[in-house]
mmCIF file of C-alpha atoms and ligand atoms in Angstrom:
data_model
loop_
_atom_site.group_PDB
_atom_site.id
_atom_site.type_symbol
_atom_site.label_atom_id
_atom_site.label_comp_id
_atom_site.label_asym_id
_atom_site.label_seq_id
_atom_site.Cartn_x
_atom_site.Cartn_y
_atom_site.Cartn_z
ATOM 1 C CA MET A 300 -0.006 0.003 0.005
ATOM 2 C CA ASN A 301 1.315 3.440 -0.932
ATOM 3 C CA HIS A 302 0.819 6.537 1.168
ATOM 4 C CA ILE A 303 1.333 10.274 0.973
ATOM 5 C CA ILE A 304 2.028 12.730 3.797
ATOM 6 C CA SER A 305 2.458 16.454 3.207
ATOM 7 C CA TYR A 306 3.009 19.203 5.750
ATOM 8 C CA VAL A 307 4.452 22.632 6.375
ATOM 9 C CA SER A 308 6.545 23.504 9.428
ATOM 10 C CA THR A 309 8.597 26.312 10.903
ATOM 11 C CA ALA A 310 12.335 25.934 10.852
ATOM 12 C CA SER A 311 14.167 26.436 14.174
ATOM 13 C CA LYS A 312 15.732 29.826 14.470
ATOM 14 C CA SER A 313 19.149 28.305 15.084
ATOM 15 C CA LEU A 314 19.220 26.577 11.694
ATOM 16 C CA SER A 315 21.860 28.021 9.389
ATOM 17 C CA ASN A 316 21.931 27.756 5.569
ATOM 18 C CA SER A 317 24.608 25.133 5.797
ATOM 19 C CA ASP A 318 22.476 23.136 8.295
ATOM 20 C CA ILE A 319 19.659 23.215 5.789
ATOM 21 C CA LYS A 320 21.938 22.132 2.943
ATOM 22 C CA GLU A 321 23.239 19.301 5.100
ATOM 23 C CA LEU A 322 19.681 18.220 5.886
ATOM 24 C CA PHE A 323 18.744 18.401 2.171
ATOM 25 C CA ASN A 324 21.647 16.170 1.200
ATOM 26 C CA PHE A 325 20.886 13.618 3.896
ATOM 27 C CA VAL A 326 17.176 13.500 3.040
ATOM 28 C CA GLU A 327 17.727 13.246 -0.716
ATOM 29 C CA GLU A 328 20.184 10.386 -0.312
ATOM 30 C CA PHE A 329 18.235 8.458 2.314
ATOM 31 C CA ASN A 330 14.866 8.788 0.605
ATOM 32 C CA ASN A 331 16.165 7.882 -2.873
ATOM 33 C CA LYS A 332 17.864 4.798 -1.424
ATOM 34 C CA ASN A 333 14.625 3.790 0.266
ATOM 35 C CA SER A 334 12.233 4.312 -2.663
ATOM 36 C CA ILE A 335 10.568 7.350 -1.063
ATOM 37 C CA THR A 336 9.523 9.977 -3.603
ATOM 38 C CA GLY A 337 8.510 13.628 -3.106
ATOM 39 C CA ILE A 338 10.111 16.897 -2.226
ATOM 40 C CA LEU A 339 11.541 18.860 0.670
ATOM 41 C CA MET A 340 11.638 22.616 0.234
ATOM 42 C CA TYR A 341 12.721 25.497 2.414
ATOM 43 C CA SER A 342 11.494 29.017 1.943
ATOM 44 C CA ASN A 343 11.671 31.996 4.245
ATOM 45 C CA GLY A 344 11.766 30.109 7.532
ATOM 46 C CA ASN A 345 9.381 27.336 6.512
ATOM 47 C CA PHE A 346 9.718 23.785 5.359
ATOM 48 C CA PHE A 347 7.307 22.140 2.966
ATOM 49 C CA GLN A 348 7.548 18.406 2.527
ATOM 50 C CA ILE A 349 5.829 15.713 0.502
ATOM 51 C CA LEU A 350 6.624 12.065 1.289
ATOM 52 C CA GLU A 351 5.295 9.266 -0.855
ATOM 53 C CA GLY A 352 5.962 5.534 -0.622
ATOM 54 C CA ASP A 353 5.231 2.346 1.237
ATOM 55 C CA GLU A 354 2.714 3.130 3.976
ATOM 56 C CA GLU A 355 4.651 1.640 6.892
ATOM 57 C CA THR A 356 7.883 3.347 5.772
ATOM 58 C CA ILE A 357 6.177 6.749 5.425
ATOM 59 C CA LEU A 358 4.306 6.594 8.743
ATOM 60 C CA VAL A 359 7.344 5.455 10.717
ATOM 61 C CA LEU A 360 9.523 8.155 9.054
ATOM 62 C CA PHE A 361 6.966 10.891 9.695
ATOM 63 C CA GLU A 362 6.839 9.982 13.434
ATOM 64 C CA LYS A 363 10.617 10.457 13.509
ATOM 65 C CA ILE A 364 10.485 13.734 11.534
ATOM 66 C CA LYS A 365 7.815 15.139 13.912
ATOM 67 C CA LYS A 366 10.231 14.748 16.845
ATOM 68 C CA ASP A 367 13.144 16.509 15.073
ATOM 69 C CA SER A 368 14.119 19.680 16.925
ATOM 70 C CA ARG A 369 15.193 21.413 13.678
ATOM 71 C CA HIS A 370 11.562 22.393 13.114
ATOM 72 C CA TYR A 371 8.233 22.884 14.948
ATOM 73 C CA ASP A 372 4.550 23.814 14.424
ATOM 74 C CA ILE A 373 4.019 21.029 11.918
ATOM 75 C CA ILE A 374 0.759 21.406 10.050
ATOM 76 C CA LYS A 375 -0.225 18.324 8.146
ATOM 77 C CA MET A 376 -2.112 18.821 4.887
ATOM 78 C CA LEU A 377 -2.282 15.385 3.285
ATOM 79 C CA ASP A 378 -2.211 11.984 4.947
ATOM 80 C CA LYS A 379 -3.788 9.301 2.814
ATOM 81 C CA GLU A 380 -3.522 6.174 0.778
ATOM 82 C CA ILE A 381 -2.531 6.595 -2.867
ATOM 83 C CA ASP A 382 -2.430 4.354 -5.939
ATOM 84 C CA THR A 383 0.538 5.921 -7.627
ATOM 85 C CA SER A 384 3.254 8.438 -6.737
ATOM 86 C CA SER A 385 3.352 11.891 -8.317
ATOM 87 C CA PHE A 386 7.105 12.340 -8.247
ATOM 88 C CA PHE A 387 9.773 10.552 -10.191
ATOM 89 C CA LYS A 388 12.262 10.560 -7.319
ATOM 90 C CA TYR A 389 13.118 12.451 -4.139
ATOM 91 C CA ASN A 390 14.142 16.070 -4.554
ATOM 92 C CA SER A 391 15.322 18.531 -2.011
ATOM 93 C CA SER A 392 17.841 21.192 -2.911
ATOM 94 C CA PHE A 393 15.290 23.387 -4.563
ATOM 95 C CA THR A 394 14.857 27.097 -4.853
ATOM 96 C CA THR A 395 11.629 29.019 -4.997
ATOM 97 C CA ARG A 396 10.932 31.849 -7.426
ATOM 98 C CA LEU A 397 12.528 35.233 -7.035
ATOM 99 C CA GLY A 398 10.577 38.454 -7.316
ATOM 100 C CA ASP A 399 7.697 38.426 -9.767
ATOM 101 C CA GLN A 400 8.903 35.792 -12.137
ATOM 102 C CA PRO A 401 6.236 33.223 -12.994
ATOM 103 C CA ILE A 402 6.432 29.960 -11.158
ATOM 104 C CA GLN A 403 7.828 27.121 -13.221
ATOM 105 C CA ILE A 404 7.464 23.672 -11.811
ATOM 106 C CA PRO A 405 10.083 21.702 -13.697
ATOM 107 C CA GLU A 406 8.516 19.050 -15.953
ATOM 108 C CA ASN A 407 10.876 16.375 -14.793
ATOM 109 C CA LEU A 408 9.850 16.912 -11.153
ATOM 110 C CA ILE A 409 6.251 15.823 -11.004
ATOM 111 C CA LYS A 410 4.398 13.358 -13.144
ATOM 112 C CA GLN A 411 1.711 15.085 -15.138
ATOM 113 C CA ASN A 412 -0.982 12.599 -14.152
ATOM 114 C CA ASP A 413 -4.526 13.933 -13.954
ATOM 115 C CA GLN A 414 -5.778 10.418 -13.231
ATOM 116 C CA ALA A 415 -4.156 10.267 -9.815
ATOM 117 C CA GLU A 416 -6.664 11.876 -7.444
ATOM 118 C CA HIS A 417 -4.060 13.385 -5.192
ATOM 119 C CA TYR A 418 -2.175 14.881 -8.148
ATOM 120 C CA LYS A 419 -4.221 18.143 -8.108
ATOM 121 C CA SER A 420 -3.708 18.722 -4.400
ATOM 122 C CA THR A 421 -0.016 17.951 -4.639
ATOM 123 C CA TYR A 422 0.435 20.291 -7.570
ATOM 124 C CA TYR A 423 -1.586 22.992 -5.903
ATOM 125 C CA LEU A 424 0.394 22.833 -2.643
ATOM 126 C CA LEU A 425 3.634 22.831 -4.541
ATOM 127 C CA GLN A 426 2.643 25.869 -6.582
ATOM 128 C CA LYS A 427 1.429 27.723 -3.486
ATOM 129 C CA PHE A 428 4.636 27.106 -1.570
ATOM 130 C CA MET A 429 6.772 28.036 -4.517
ATOM 131 C CA SER A 430 4.990 31.340 -5.033
ATOM 132 C CA HIS A 431 5.739 32.639 -1.520
ATOM 133 C CA PRO A 432 9.486 32.724 -1.174
HETATM 134 C C1 FMN B 557 12.069 19.297 7.877
HETATM 135 C C2 FMN B 557 12.665 17.954 8.034
HETATM 136 C C3 FMN B 557 12.438 16.982 7.082
HETATM 137 C C4 FMN B 557 13.046 15.720 7.184
HETATM 138 N N1 FMN B 557 12.790 14.777 6.220
HETATM 139 C C5 FMN B 557 13.393 13.597 6.293
HETATM 140 C C6 FMN B 557 13.141 12.612 5.308
HETATM 141 O O1 FMN B 557 12.397 12.817 4.361
HETATM 142 N N2 FMN B 557 13.850 11.462 5.385
HETATM 143 C C7 FMN B 557 14.717 11.177 6.415
HETATM 144 O O2 FMN B 557 15.304 10.091 6.444
HETATM 145 N N3 FMN B 557 14.916 12.102 7.369
HETATM 146 C C8 FMN B 557 14.311 13.274 7.329
HETATM 147 N N4 FMN B 557 14.550 14.221 8.293
HETATM 148 C C9 FMN B 557 15.530 13.900 9.355
HETATM 149 C C10 FMN B 557 14.950 13.008 10.447
HETATM 150 O O3 FMN B 557 14.178 13.762 11.348
HETATM 151 C C11 FMN B 557 16.078 12.273 11.220
HETATM 152 O O4 FMN B 557 16.998 13.202 11.710
HETATM 153 C C12 FMN B 557 16.823 11.315 10.268
HETATM 154 O O5 FMN B 557 15.912 10.428 9.693
HETATM 155 C C13 FMN B 557 17.935 10.538 11.011
HETATM 156 O O6 FMN B 557 17.413 9.823 12.030
HETATM 157 P P1 FMN B 557 18.351 8.835 12.914
HETATM 158 O O7 FMN B 557 19.389 9.699 13.471
HETATM 159 O O8 FMN B 557 17.387 8.293 13.950
HETATM 160 O O9 FMN B 557 18.839 7.811 11.967
HETATM 161 C C14 FMN B 557 13.921 15.448 8.266
HETATM 162 C C15 FMN B 557 14.133 16.444 9.235
HETATM 163 C C16 FMN B 557 13.575 17.677 9.121
HETATM 164 C C17 FMN B 557 13.844 18.736 10.146
#
């Protein structure tokens, strides 16, 4: 059974840019090795994360992430069973738009799949987060 969890959270004040880069590298490597797809983004003091994969793996991982002192005030937006993943792989080192440039979600990031019911919500959340750097 596949599962998706998506949330936003507030990054701890003590977190430096290099701490965030280090976290991004760790997450990208671990998740790709463990067949977890999705994205971790940081923008203006907030994290946005999408985790997709085997239900047990995702739920156990999310319990661990919730206890991580590098962030707080976690607001969950999606937590449900899914048929198919929306992402090709796990991505993290990702920048949001600058100024008034239109938001471009790279084509190779998310599968353009209107059939997957969670696709619209995933795309919407991604777009919203990316438009508020
Ligand atoms: C915002 C945020 C997102 C995280 N996302 C993941 C993740 O997707 N995968 C992961 O393995 N660890 C993630 N972590 C790190 C975990 O909380 C934890 O530190 C890591 O899994 C190592 O755990 P361990 O020391 O018990 O092995 C995240 C941490 C934060 C603050």
